[in-house]
XYZ file of C-alpha atoms in Angstrom:
364
model
C 10.784 88.842 -161.663
C 13.366 90.864 -159.692
C 14.968 87.897 -158.257
C 15.234 86.357 -161.700
C 17.013 89.448 -163.004
C 19.347 89.637 -160.015
C 20.348 86.030 -160.215
C 21.057 86.519 -164.101
C 23.312 89.620 -163.344
C 24.962 87.908 -160.630
C 25.792 84.713 -162.723
C 26.911 87.297 -165.551
C 29.373 88.973 -163.140
C 30.748 85.647 -161.908
C 31.163 84.375 -165.507
C 32.914 87.539 -166.638
C 35.244 87.610 -163.619
C 36.096 84.008 -164.243
C 37.045 84.903 -167.813
C 39.588 87.467 -166.768
C 41.559 84.701 -164.858
C 44.051 82.684 -166.776
C 42.152 83.084 -170.051
C 42.344 85.155 -173.033
C 38.542 85.341 -173.574
C 37.108 88.793 -174.805
C 34.935 90.001 -171.879
C 32.492 91.548 -174.270
C 32.081 88.073 -176.021
C 31.437 86.342 -172.573
C 28.970 88.887 -171.840
C 27.195 88.385 -175.194
C 27.081 84.839 -174.634
C 25.685 85.262 -171.039
C 22.879 87.914 -172.298
C 21.875 86.253 -175.499
C 23.028 82.464 -175.354
C 24.772 82.888 -178.768
C 28.161 84.045 -179.624
C 29.342 83.003 -183.215
C 33.007 83.694 -184.074
C 33.628 84.727 -180.662
C 36.734 84.453 -178.518
C 35.899 82.387 -175.545
C 39.287 80.889 -175.071
C 40.025 79.728 -171.501
C 36.504 80.988 -170.262
C 34.786 78.987 -167.411
C 31.507 77.925 -168.935
C 30.979 74.962 -166.706
C 27.604 73.716 -165.882
C 26.123 76.422 -168.123
C 22.866 75.704 -170.018
C 23.688 76.677 -173.616
C 20.978 74.739 -175.457
C 20.627 75.650 -179.051
C 23.507 78.172 -178.721
C 25.239 79.445 -181.994
C 28.940 79.252 -181.330
C 29.970 78.402 -185.004
C 33.627 79.222 -185.709
C 34.275 80.286 -182.040
C 37.666 79.980 -180.166
C 36.874 77.948 -177.186
C 40.337 76.562 -176.790
C 41.085 75.722 -173.153
C 37.543 76.584 -172.127
C 35.925 74.909 -169.119
C 32.683 73.178 -170.540
C 32.548 70.490 -167.886
C 29.057 69.375 -167.324
C 27.800 72.107 -169.623
C 24.380 71.511 -171.515
C 25.044 72.099 -175.086
C 22.118 70.130 -176.500
C 21.304 71.166 -180.126
C 24.155 73.773 -179.949
C 25.983 74.586 -183.107
C 29.745 74.466 -182.786
C 30.609 73.976 -186.411
C 34.302 74.778 -187.132
C 34.826 75.819 -183.491
C 38.359 75.378 -181.912
C 37.785 73.225 -178.837
C 41.447 72.179 -178.317
C 42.569 71.852 -174.636
C 38.965 72.487 -173.596
C 37.234 70.412 -170.857
C 34.059 68.547 -171.999
C 33.932 65.935 -169.402
C 30.391 64.889 -168.683
C 29.056 67.594 -170.892
C 25.542 67.084 -172.423
C 26.152 67.165 -176.187
C 23.192 65.373 -177.558
C 22.367 66.493 -181.016
C 25.149 69.128 -180.692
C 26.660 70.158 -184.281
C 30.436 69.868 -184.101
C 30.894 69.589 -187.957
C 34.567 70.181 -188.778
C 35.288 71.059 -185.222
C 38.901 70.656 -183.689
C 38.496 68.197 -180.611
C 42.039 66.849 -180.867
C 43.185 65.392 -177.643
C 40.181 66.390 -175.834
C 38.827 64.653 -172.663
C 35.143 63.751 -173.683
C 34.886 61.008 -171.122
C 31.240 60.013 -170.457
C 30.172 62.691 -172.866
C 26.541 62.510 -174.106
C 26.965 62.760 -177.726
C 23.895 60.757 -178.884
C 22.817 61.926 -182.515
C 25.755 64.581 -182.604
C 26.790 65.783 -185.797
C 30.612 65.146 -185.816
C 31.209 65.069 -189.524
C 34.951 65.836 -190.462
C 35.596 66.539 -186.926
C 39.219 66.395 -185.713
C 39.117 63.853 -182.818
C 42.673 62.235 -182.922
C 44.016 61.354 -179.552
C 40.662 62.350 -177.998
C 39.472 60.556 -174.823
C 36.015 59.091 -175.251
C 36.021 56.572 -172.710
C 32.259 55.538 -171.760
C 30.987 58.108 -174.195
C 27.504 57.895 -175.617
C 27.877 58.098 -179.339
C 24.777 56.319 -180.399
C 23.274 57.466 -183.671
C 26.165 59.917 -183.866
C 27.328 61.094 -187.398
C 31.027 60.539 -187.494
C 31.385 60.506 -191.372
C 34.804 61.742 -192.293
C 35.901 62.172 -188.633
C 39.494 61.487 -187.688
C 39.554 59.166 -184.656
C 43.098 58.056 -184.963
C 44.565 56.774 -181.670
C 41.181 58.041 -179.849
C 40.320 56.298 -176.608
C 36.890 54.758 -177.343
C 36.999 52.058 -174.761
C 33.490 51.163 -173.414
C 31.952 53.910 -175.755
C 28.608 53.283 -177.288
C 28.728 53.459 -181.083
C 25.585 51.791 -181.917
C 23.902 52.866 -185.040
C 26.541 55.563 -185.679
C 27.435 56.706 -189.210
C 31.070 55.871 -189.821
C 31.629 56.233 -193.707
C 35.031 57.760 -194.355
C 35.918 57.807 -190.444
C 39.676 56.964 -189.584
C 40.040 54.532 -186.652
C 43.526 53.458 -186.961
C 45.113 52.830 -183.612
C 42.052 53.592 -181.819
C 41.303 51.949 -178.371
C 37.844 50.322 -178.718
C 38.140 47.789 -175.806
C 34.631 46.956 -174.580
C 33.047 49.288 -177.059
C 29.485 48.573 -178.340
C 29.849 48.298 -181.909
C 26.413 46.712 -182.738
C 24.399 47.761 -185.722
C 27.161 49.481 -187.599
C 28.277 49.596 -191.357
C 32.084 49.933 -191.168
C 32.720 48.901 -194.646
C 33.694 52.447 -195.777
C 36.083 53.155 -192.922
C 39.453 54.734 -193.940
C 41.263 52.257 -191.396
C 40.907 50.123 -188.546
C 44.543 49.018 -188.566
C 46.206 48.451 -185.344
C 43.046 49.153 -183.283
C 42.261 47.204 -179.994
C 38.775 45.893 -180.153
C 39.377 43.423 -177.298
C 36.143 42.711 -175.534
C 34.022 44.789 -178.150
C 30.540 43.702 -179.017
C 29.479 43.425 -182.589
C 26.137 42.541 -183.756
C 24.811 42.856 -187.257
C 28.000 44.676 -187.946
C 29.509 44.968 -191.337
C 33.231 44.761 -191.682
C 33.615 43.438 -195.218
C 36.970 43.939 -196.906
C 38.232 46.096 -194.006
C 41.838 46.150 -193.177
C 42.158 45.208 -189.556
C 45.591 43.916 -189.590
C 47.848 44.350 -186.455
C 44.800 44.939 -184.485
C 43.307 42.858 -181.474
C 39.866 41.165 -181.041
C 40.748 39.292 -177.904
C 37.452 38.041 -176.138
C 35.266 40.128 -178.589
C 31.638 38.900 -179.207
C 30.833 39.013 -182.729
C 27.252 37.696 -183.896
C 25.427 37.820 -187.141
C 28.080 39.956 -188.635
C 30.023 40.025 -191.812
C 33.891 40.150 -192.373
C 33.779 38.732 -196.001
C 37.178 39.686 -197.699
C 38.505 41.388 -194.418
C 42.104 41.414 -193.624
C 42.795 40.003 -190.406
C 46.503 38.907 -190.823
C 48.229 38.428 -187.580
C 45.226 39.803 -185.586
C 45.122 38.573 -181.902
C 41.611 36.816 -181.478
C 42.076 34.710 -178.624
C 38.940 33.562 -176.900
C 36.869 35.435 -179.433
C 33.307 34.431 -179.850
C 31.945 34.290 -183.228
C 28.332 33.196 -184.210
C 26.763 33.236 -187.717
C 29.813 35.147 -189.079
C 30.593 35.491 -192.846
C 34.374 35.135 -193.323
C 34.207 34.228 -197.026
C 37.553 35.048 -198.686
C 38.768 36.634 -195.452
C 42.531 36.572 -194.798
C 43.518 35.473 -191.310
C 46.978 34.451 -192.060
C 49.041 34.068 -188.884
C 46.227 35.206 -186.683
C 45.931 33.970 -183.040
C 42.692 32.155 -182.547
C 43.740 30.284 -179.365
C 40.488 28.944 -177.679
C 38.237 30.850 -180.060
C 34.681 29.816 -180.242
C 33.412 30.060 -183.965
C 30.030 28.592 -184.857
C 27.943 28.940 -187.906
C 30.778 30.271 -189.787
C 30.705 30.692 -193.734
C 34.334 30.844 -194.461
C 34.472 29.453 -198.070
C 37.812 30.369 -199.614
C 39.234 31.755 -196.280
C 43.029 32.095 -196.007
C 43.874 30.605 -192.497
C 47.445 29.610 -193.227
C 49.800 29.470 -189.962
C 46.969 30.379 -187.619
C 47.004 29.134 -184.003
C 43.500 27.889 -183.314
C 44.586 25.241 -180.693
C 41.851 24.562 -178.406
C 39.346 26.422 -180.449
C 35.930 25.503 -181.730
C 35.637 25.970 -185.561
C 32.313 24.906 -186.857
C 30.643 25.905 -190.263
C 31.554 25.897 -193.814
C 35.315 26.088 -194.685
C 35.070 24.845 -198.308
C 38.247 25.514 -200.051
C 39.854 27.230 -197.155
C 43.617 27.063 -196.637
C 44.831 25.961 -193.132
C 48.361 24.970 -194.242
C 50.949 24.943 -191.618
C 48.244 25.890 -188.986
C 48.305 24.788 -185.361
C 44.880 22.979 -184.761
C 45.937 20.991 -181.772
C 42.807 19.772 -179.862
C 40.672 21.927 -182.172
C 37.041 20.935 -182.379
C 36.209 20.880 -186.038
C 33.397 18.279 -185.558
C 30.859 18.481 -188.370
C 32.725 21.108 -190.303
C 32.470 21.122 -194.043
C 36.094 21.099 -195.114
C 35.647 19.886 -198.633
C 38.636 20.749 -200.833
C 40.196 22.391 -197.891
C 44.127 22.644 -197.630
C 45.471 21.310 -194.413
C 49.104 20.690 -195.670
C 51.519 20.250 -192.772
C 48.788 21.350 -190.280
C 49.071 19.907 -186.704
C 45.664 18.428 -185.838
C 47.030 16.263 -183.086
C 44.014 15.181 -180.840
C 41.702 17.346 -183.015
C 37.944 16.445 -183.203
C 37.196 15.763 -186.938
C 34.212 13.512 -186.290
C 31.535 13.693 -188.786
C 33.370 16.387 -190.794
C 33.439 16.540 -194.515
C 37.027 16.298 -195.853
C 36.195 15.316 -199.332
C 39.084 15.966 -201.502
C 40.814 17.870 -199.051
C 44.592 18.085 -198.870
C 45.975 16.545 -195.788
C 49.395 15.699 -196.995
C 52.231 15.910 -194.370
C 49.583 16.684 -191.645
C 49.851 15.427 -188.228
C 46.505 13.734 -187.106
C 48.047 11.925 -184.208
C 45.182 10.602 -182.011
C 42.806 12.740 -184.007
C 39.047 11.674 -183.998
C 37.904 11.196 -187.539
C 34.883 8.821 -186.813
C 32.366 9.064 -189.553
C 34.364 11.793 -191.465
C 34.234 11.791 -195.092
C 37.763 11.157 -196.363
C 36.980 10.173 -199.980
C 39.464 11.552 -202.536
C 41.317 13.242 -199.658
C 45.257 13.597 -200.323
C 46.973 11.756 -197.329
C 50.546 11.706 -198.678
C 52.747 11.308 -195.742
C 49.974 12.045 -193.418
C 50.588 10.839 -189.707
C 47.450 9.048 -188.607
C 49.025 7.428 -185.502
C 46.415 6.353 -183.109
C 43.752 8.269 -185.206
C 40.117 7.180 -184.636
C 38.835 6.190 -188.071
C 35.506 4.329 -187.015
C 32.987 4.768 -189.705
C 35.077 7.096 -191.759
C 34.437 6.988 -195.432
C 37.459 6.520 -197.666
C 39.724 5.966 -194.622
C 43.041 4.429 -195.609
C 43.809 0.760 -194.642
C 45.499 0.218 -191.384
C 49.185 -0.858 -191.710
Protein backbone atom coordinates (compact mmCIF):
# COMPACT_ATOMS: atom_id res chain seq x y z
CA UNK A 1 0.00 0.00 0.00
CA UNK A 2 2.82 2.43 0.95
CA UNK A 3 4.63 1.71 -2.29
CA UNK A 4 1.40 2.26 -4.29
CA UNK A 5 0.88 5.67 -2.65
CA UNK A 6 4.54 6.59 -3.12
CA UNK A 7 4.42 5.70 -6.83
CA UNK A 8 1.25 7.72 -7.25
CA UNK A 9 2.75 10.77 -5.52
CA UNK A 10 5.91 10.46 -7.60
CA UNK A 11 3.87 10.27 -10.82
CA UNK A 12 1.88 13.28 -9.69
CA UNK A 13 5.08 15.26 -9.09
CA UNK A 14 6.45 14.37 -12.51
CA UNK A 15 3.19 15.30 -14.24
CA UNK A 16 2.96 18.60 -12.37
CA UNK A 17 6.58 19.48 -13.14
CA UNK A 18 6.05 18.63 -16.81
CA UNK A 19 3.09 20.93 -16.95
CA UNK A 20 5.21 23.86 -15.76
CA UNK A 21 7.42 23.55 -18.87
CA UNK A 22 6.39 25.14 -22.12
CA UNK A 23 2.71 24.85 -21.26
CA UNK A 24 -0.01 27.07 -19.92
CA UNK A 25 -1.76 24.32 -17.98
CA UNK A 26 -3.07 25.26 -14.56
CA UNK A 27 -1.04 23.21 -12.02
CA UNK A 28 -4.07 22.72 -9.80
CA UNK A 29 -5.98 21.27 -12.76
CA UNK A 30 -3.16 18.86 -13.56
CA UNK A 31 -3.17 17.82 -9.91
CA UNK A 32 -6.95 17.37 -9.96
CA UNK A 33 -6.71 15.09 -12.99
CA UNK A 34 -3.94 13.06 -11.39
CA UNK A 35 -5.78 12.66 -8.09
CA UNK A 36 -9.32 12.05 -9.31
CA UNK A 37 -9.00 11.03 -12.95
CA UNK A 38 -11.52 13.76 -13.87
CA UNK A 39 -11.15 17.40 -14.78
CA UNK A 40 -14.12 18.95 -16.65
CA UNK A 41 -13.68 22.49 -17.97
CA UNK A 42 -10.03 22.46 -16.94
CA UNK A 43 -7.02 24.19 -18.46
CA UNK A 44 -4.67 21.39 -19.43
CA UNK A 45 -3.19 23.12 -22.43
CA UNK A 46 0.31 21.92 -23.21
CA UNK A 47 0.35 19.37 -20.39
CA UNK A 48 2.29 16.13 -20.84
CA UNK A 49 -0.32 13.42 -20.35
CA UNK A 50 1.43 10.84 -22.49
CA UNK A 51 0.93 7.15 -21.67
CA UNK A 52 -1.47 7.96 -18.82
CA UNK A 53 -4.46 5.75 -18.03
CA UNK A 54 -7.48 8.05 -18.17
CA UNK A 55 -10.21 5.52 -18.78
CA UNK A 56 -13.74 6.95 -18.33
CA UNK A 57 -12.25 10.35 -17.41
CA UNK A 58 -14.54 13.39 -17.49
CA UNK A 59 -12.73 16.04 -19.53
CA UNK A 60 -15.77 17.76 -21.01
CA UNK A 61 -15.12 21.28 -22.21
CA UNK A 62 -11.47 21.17 -21.17
CA UNK A 63 -8.68 23.04 -22.91
CA UNK A 64 -6.19 20.41 -24.06
CA UNK A 65 -4.67 22.48 -26.81
CA UNK A 66 -1.08 21.41 -27.40
CA UNK A 67 -1.29 18.63 -24.80
CA UNK A 68 0.79 15.50 -25.27
CA UNK A 69 -1.59 12.54 -25.26
CA UNK A 70 0.62 10.14 -27.16
CA UNK A 71 -0.22 6.53 -26.23
CA UNK A 72 -2.63 7.79 -23.57
CA UNK A 73 -5.48 5.42 -22.73
CA UNK A 74 -8.72 7.38 -22.98
CA UNK A 75 -11.11 4.47 -23.32
CA UNK A 76 -14.69 5.66 -22.64
CA UNK A 77 -13.41 9.12 -21.63
CA UNK A 78 -15.76 12.06 -22.20
CA UNK A 79 -14.07 14.89 -24.12
CA UNK A 80 -17.23 16.49 -25.48
CA UNK A 81 -16.56 20.07 -26.54
CA UNK A 82 -12.87 19.83 -25.62
CA UNK A 83 -10.27 21.85 -27.53
CA UNK A 84 -7.64 19.40 -28.72
CA UNK A 85 -6.02 21.50 -31.41
CA UNK A 86 -2.27 20.99 -31.77
CA UNK A 87 -2.34 18.13 -29.25
CA UNK A 88 -0.59 14.84 -29.96
CA UNK A 89 -2.91 11.83 -29.96
CA UNK A 90 -0.67 9.54 -31.98
CA UNK A 91 -1.27 5.89 -31.06
CA UNK A 92 -3.67 6.94 -28.31
CA UNK A 93 -6.30 4.42 -27.25
CA UNK A 94 -9.61 6.14 -27.88
CA UNK A 95 -12.07 3.27 -28.06
CA UNK A 96 -15.62 4.37 -27.19
CA UNK A 97 -14.29 7.84 -26.34
CA UNK A 98 -16.82 10.68 -26.50
CA UNK A 99 -15.51 13.53 -28.67
CA UNK A 100 -18.83 15.04 -29.63
CA UNK A 101 -18.27 18.57 -30.93
CA UNK A 102 -14.57 18.41 -30.05
CA UNK A 103 -12.06 20.47 -32.00
CA UNK A 104 -9.51 18.09 -33.50
CA UNK A 105 -8.58 20.23 -36.47
CA UNK A 106 -5.21 19.38 -37.98
CA UNK A 107 -4.42 16.75 -35.34
CA UNK A 108 -2.12 13.80 -35.85
CA UNK A 109 -4.33 10.80 -35.02
CA UNK A 110 -2.26 8.30 -36.96
CA UNK A 111 -2.97 4.73 -35.84
CA UNK A 112 -5.36 5.99 -33.17
CA UNK A 113 -7.82 3.39 -31.89
CA UNK A 114 -11.21 5.08 -32.28
CA UNK A 115 -13.47 2.06 -32.61
CA UNK A 116 -17.03 2.95 -31.54
CA UNK A 117 -15.91 6.49 -30.68
CA UNK A 118 -18.52 9.25 -30.59
CA UNK A 119 -17.25 11.90 -33.02
CA UNK A 120 -20.56 13.52 -33.84
CA UNK A 121 -20.13 17.08 -35.11
CA UNK A 122 -16.39 16.89 -34.40
CA UNK A 123 -14.06 19.24 -36.25
CA UNK A 124 -11.54 16.98 -38.00
CA UNK A 125 -10.63 19.04 -41.04
CA UNK A 126 -6.99 18.55 -42.10
CA UNK A 127 -6.57 15.89 -39.38
CA UNK A 128 -4.20 12.99 -39.99
CA UNK A 129 -5.98 9.68 -39.45
CA UNK A 130 -3.65 7.41 -41.39
CA UNK A 131 -4.19 3.77 -40.37
CA UNK A 132 -6.69 4.88 -37.72
CA UNK A 133 -9.24 2.36 -36.47
CA UNK A 134 -12.69 3.95 -36.83
CA UNK A 135 -14.80 0.81 -37.07
CA UNK A 136 -18.36 1.44 -35.81
CA UNK A 137 -17.41 5.07 -34.99
CA UNK A 138 -20.18 7.68 -34.96
CA UNK A 139 -19.07 10.40 -37.40
CA UNK A 140 -22.45 11.95 -38.05
CA UNK A 141 -22.06 15.62 -38.87
CA UNK A 142 -18.27 15.48 -38.55
CA UNK A 143 -16.15 17.79 -40.69
CA UNK A 144 -13.45 15.67 -42.36
CA UNK A 145 -12.56 18.03 -45.19
CA UNK A 146 -9.05 17.33 -46.47
CA UNK A 147 -8.50 14.78 -43.69
CA UNK A 148 -5.88 12.08 -44.30
CA UNK A 149 -7.77 8.81 -43.90
CA UNK A 150 -5.47 6.68 -46.02
CA UNK A 151 -5.60 3.03 -44.94
CA UNK A 152 -8.06 3.93 -42.18
CA UNK A 153 -10.72 1.37 -41.22
CA UNK A 154 -14.19 2.95 -41.40
CA UNK A 155 -16.19 -0.24 -41.62
CA UNK A 156 -19.73 0.09 -40.19
CA UNK A 157 -19.12 3.75 -39.24
CA UNK A 158 -22.10 6.12 -39.15
CA UNK A 159 -21.48 8.90 -41.67
CA UNK A 160 -24.76 10.79 -42.12
CA UNK A 161 -24.08 14.49 -42.64
CA UNK A 162 -20.29 14.08 -42.59
CA UNK A 163 -18.21 16.19 -44.97
CA UNK A 164 -15.38 14.31 -46.73
CA UNK A 165 -14.66 16.81 -49.48
CA UNK A 166 -11.03 16.58 -50.55
CA UNK A 167 -10.29 13.75 -48.08
CA UNK A 168 -7.49 11.27 -48.71
CA UNK A 169 -9.11 7.82 -48.52
CA UNK A 170 -6.49 5.86 -50.43
CA UNK A 171 -6.55 2.22 -49.42
CA UNK A 172 -9.24 2.86 -46.81
CA UNK A 173 -11.66 0.15 -45.68
CA UNK A 174 -15.09 1.53 -46.62
CA UNK A 175 -17.04 -1.68 -46.40
CA UNK A 176 -20.56 -1.91 -44.97
CA UNK A 177 -21.09 1.88 -45.07
CA UNK A 178 -24.12 3.99 -45.89
CA UNK A 179 -22.71 7.15 -47.45
CA UNK A 180 -25.93 8.36 -49.06
CA UNK A 181 -26.33 11.32 -46.71
CA UNK A 182 -22.80 12.64 -46.81
CA UNK A 183 -22.46 16.37 -47.37
CA UNK A 184 -19.75 15.84 -49.97
CA UNK A 185 -17.17 13.44 -51.37
CA UNK A 186 -16.06 15.80 -54.14
CA UNK A 187 -12.37 15.79 -54.99
CA UNK A 188 -11.69 12.88 -52.61
CA UNK A 189 -8.99 10.35 -53.43
CA UNK A 190 -10.31 6.82 -52.87
CA UNK A 191 -7.70 5.03 -54.95
CA UNK A 192 -7.26 1.46 -53.79
CA UNK A 193 -10.11 1.75 -51.29
CA UNK A 194 -12.31 -1.26 -50.55
CA UNK A 195 -16.09 -1.07 -50.84
CA UNK A 196 -18.42 -3.94 -50.02
CA UNK A 197 -22.14 -3.51 -49.47
CA UNK A 198 -21.51 0.24 -49.54
CA UNK A 199 -24.26 2.69 -50.46
CA UNK A 200 -23.14 5.67 -52.56
CA UNK A 201 -26.44 6.43 -54.29
CA UNK A 202 -26.83 9.96 -55.68
CA UNK A 203 -23.55 11.10 -54.15
CA UNK A 204 -21.39 13.71 -55.85
CA UNK A 205 -17.94 12.17 -56.31
CA UNK A 206 -16.94 14.39 -59.23
CA UNK A 207 -13.31 15.39 -59.38
CA UNK A 208 -12.29 12.42 -57.23
CA UNK A 209 -10.20 9.32 -57.84
CA UNK A 210 -11.10 5.64 -57.62
CA UNK A 211 -8.06 4.19 -59.38
CA UNK A 212 -7.58 0.56 -58.46
CA UNK A 213 -10.49 0.59 -56.01
CA UNK A 214 -12.31 -2.67 -55.26
CA UNK A 215 -16.09 -2.11 -55.27
CA UNK A 216 -18.34 -5.12 -54.73
CA UNK A 217 -22.05 -5.62 -54.05
CA UNK A 218 -22.44 -1.86 -53.80
CA UNK A 219 -24.78 0.80 -55.16
CA UNK A 220 -23.91 4.01 -57.00
CA UNK A 221 -27.33 4.56 -58.54
CA UNK A 222 -27.72 8.17 -59.61
CA UNK A 223 -24.22 9.05 -58.40
CA UNK A 224 -22.21 11.85 -60.03
CA UNK A 225 -18.87 10.47 -61.20
CA UNK A 226 -18.15 12.95 -63.98
CA UNK A 227 -14.45 13.09 -64.90
CA UNK A 228 -13.55 10.73 -62.06
CA UNK A 229 -10.35 8.74 -62.62
CA UNK A 230 -11.26 5.06 -62.27
CA UNK A 231 -8.38 3.34 -64.04
CA UNK A 232 -8.10 -0.37 -63.25
CA UNK A 233 -11.05 -0.17 -60.85
CA UNK A 234 -12.75 -3.49 -60.07
CA UNK A 235 -16.55 -3.46 -59.82
CA UNK A 236 -18.61 -6.57 -59.20
CA UNK A 237 -22.39 -6.62 -58.83
CA UNK A 238 -22.55 -2.83 -58.92
CA UNK A 239 -25.69 -0.71 -59.38
CA UNK A 240 -24.92 2.24 -61.68
CA UNK A 241 -28.49 2.90 -62.83
CA UNK A 242 -28.89 6.54 -63.93
CA UNK A 243 -25.36 7.31 -62.72
CA UNK A 244 -23.40 10.01 -64.53
CA UNK A 245 -19.83 9.13 -65.54
CA UNK A 246 -19.39 11.71 -68.30
CA UNK A 247 -15.72 12.07 -69.18
CA UNK A 248 -14.63 9.45 -66.63
CA UNK A 249 -11.40 7.51 -67.15
CA UNK A 250 -12.19 3.78 -67.01
CA UNK A 251 -9.05 2.59 -68.78
CA UNK A 252 -8.54 -1.13 -68.05
CA UNK A 253 -11.45 -1.16 -65.59
CA UNK A 254 -13.00 -4.53 -64.71
CA UNK A 255 -16.78 -4.20 -64.36
CA UNK A 256 -18.97 -7.30 -64.16
CA UNK A 257 -22.55 -7.86 -63.12
CA UNK A 258 -23.31 -4.17 -63.60
CA UNK A 259 -26.84 -2.77 -63.56
CA UNK A 260 -26.29 0.45 -65.48
CA UNK A 261 -29.66 1.13 -67.12
CA UNK A 262 -29.83 4.72 -68.30
CA UNK A 263 -26.28 5.54 -67.23
CA UNK A 264 -24.57 8.59 -68.76
CA UNK A 265 -21.28 7.33 -70.13
CA UNK A 266 -20.57 9.94 -72.79
CA UNK A 267 -16.95 10.67 -73.66
CA UNK A 268 -15.51 8.06 -71.30
CA UNK A 269 -12.20 6.33 -71.93
CA UNK A 270 -12.82 2.63 -71.32
CA UNK A 271 -10.13 1.33 -73.64
CA UNK A 272 -8.97 -2.14 -72.68
CA UNK A 273 -11.73 -2.39 -70.09
CA UNK A 274 -14.21 -5.17 -69.34
CA UNK A 275 -17.80 -3.86 -69.23
CA UNK A 276 -20.26 -6.65 -68.65
CA UNK A 277 -23.81 -6.36 -67.45
CA UNK A 278 -27.00 -4.47 -68.25
CA UNK A 279 -26.54 -1.14 -70.06
CA UNK A 280 -30.06 -0.72 -71.46
CA UNK A 281 -30.56 2.83 -72.72
CA UNK A 282 -27.12 3.95 -71.57
CA UNK A 283 -25.35 6.69 -73.51
CA UNK A 284 -21.79 5.90 -74.69
CA UNK A 285 -21.67 8.54 -77.41
CA UNK A 286 -18.20 9.85 -78.32
CA UNK A 287 -16.57 7.35 -75.98
CA UNK A 288 -13.29 5.51 -76.49
CA UNK A 289 -14.04 1.79 -76.24
CA UNK A 290 -11.08 0.52 -78.21
CA UNK A 291 -10.33 -3.08 -77.33
CA UNK A 292 -13.09 -3.06 -74.71
CA UNK A 293 -14.73 -6.36 -73.80
CA UNK A 294 -18.52 -5.93 -73.96
CA UNK A 295 -19.17 -9.57 -74.76
CA UNK A 296 -22.66 -10.63 -73.71
CA UNK A 297 -23.58 -7.14 -72.51
CA UNK A 298 -27.19 -5.97 -72.79
CA UNK A 299 -26.95 -2.75 -74.82
CA UNK A 300 -30.57 -2.60 -75.94
CA UNK A 301 -31.50 0.98 -76.93
CA UNK A 302 -28.00 2.15 -75.98
CA UNK A 303 -26.53 5.21 -77.69
CA UNK A 304 -23.08 4.61 -79.18
CA UNK A 305 -22.98 7.48 -81.66
CA UNK A 306 -19.45 8.26 -82.85
CA UNK A 307 -17.99 5.86 -80.29
CA UNK A 308 -14.65 4.23 -81.10
CA UNK A 309 -15.17 0.46 -80.77
CA UNK A 310 -12.14 -0.55 -82.80
CA UNK A 311 -11.22 -4.18 -82.06
CA UNK A 312 -13.78 -4.31 -79.25
CA UNK A 313 -15.49 -7.54 -78.31
CA UNK A 314 -19.28 -7.35 -78.72
CA UNK A 315 -19.86 -11.03 -79.33
CA UNK A 316 -23.26 -12.29 -78.14
CA UNK A 317 -24.17 -8.78 -77.01
CA UNK A 318 -27.69 -7.42 -77.33
CA UNK A 319 -27.61 -4.29 -79.50
CA UNK A 320 -31.31 -4.32 -80.36
CA UNK A 321 -32.37 -0.80 -81.43
CA UNK A 322 -29.00 0.58 -80.35
CA UNK A 323 -27.76 3.74 -82.06
CA UNK A 324 -24.37 3.01 -83.64
CA UNK A 325 -24.45 5.79 -86.20
CA UNK A 326 -21.00 7.10 -87.16
CA UNK A 327 -19.40 4.65 -84.74
CA UNK A 328 -16.05 2.99 -85.54
CA UNK A 329 -16.29 -0.80 -85.37
CA UNK A 330 -13.12 -1.58 -87.28
CA UNK A 331 -12.13 -5.18 -86.64
CA UNK A 332 -14.80 -5.43 -83.94
CA UNK A 333 -16.08 -8.87 -82.96
CA UNK A 334 -19.88 -8.86 -83.40
CA UNK A 335 -20.32 -12.59 -83.78
CA UNK A 336 -23.73 -13.80 -82.58
CA UNK A 337 -24.68 -10.26 -81.58
CA UNK A 338 -28.25 -8.99 -81.93
CA UNK A 339 -28.20 -6.01 -84.31
CA UNK A 340 -31.90 -5.97 -85.15
CA UNK A 341 -33.34 -2.47 -85.49
CA UNK A 342 -29.90 -1.02 -84.73
CA UNK A 343 -29.01 2.30 -86.37
CA UNK A 344 -25.90 1.84 -88.48
CA UNK A 345 -25.86 5.12 -90.45
CA UNK A 346 -22.29 5.85 -91.57
CA UNK A 347 -21.01 3.16 -89.21
CA UNK A 348 -17.55 1.87 -90.10
CA UNK A 349 -17.69 -1.94 -90.00
CA UNK A 350 -14.41 -2.54 -91.82
CA UNK A 351 -13.04 -6.01 -91.05
CA UNK A 352 -15.73 -6.50 -88.40
CA UNK A 353 -16.62 -10.10 -87.52
CA UNK A 354 -20.35 -10.59 -88.11
CA UNK A 355 -20.65 -14.38 -88.08
CA UNK A 356 -24.04 -15.37 -86.74
CA UNK A 357 -25.03 -11.77 -85.99
CA UNK A 358 -28.78 -11.11 -86.19
CA UNK A 359 -29.78 -8.17 -88.35
CA UNK A 360 -26.25 -7.66 -89.64
CA UNK A 361 -26.02 -5.44 -92.73
CA UNK A 362 -25.08 -7.18 -95.98
CA UNK A 363 -21.44 -7.10 -96.92
CA UNK A 364 -20.69 -4.63 -99.70
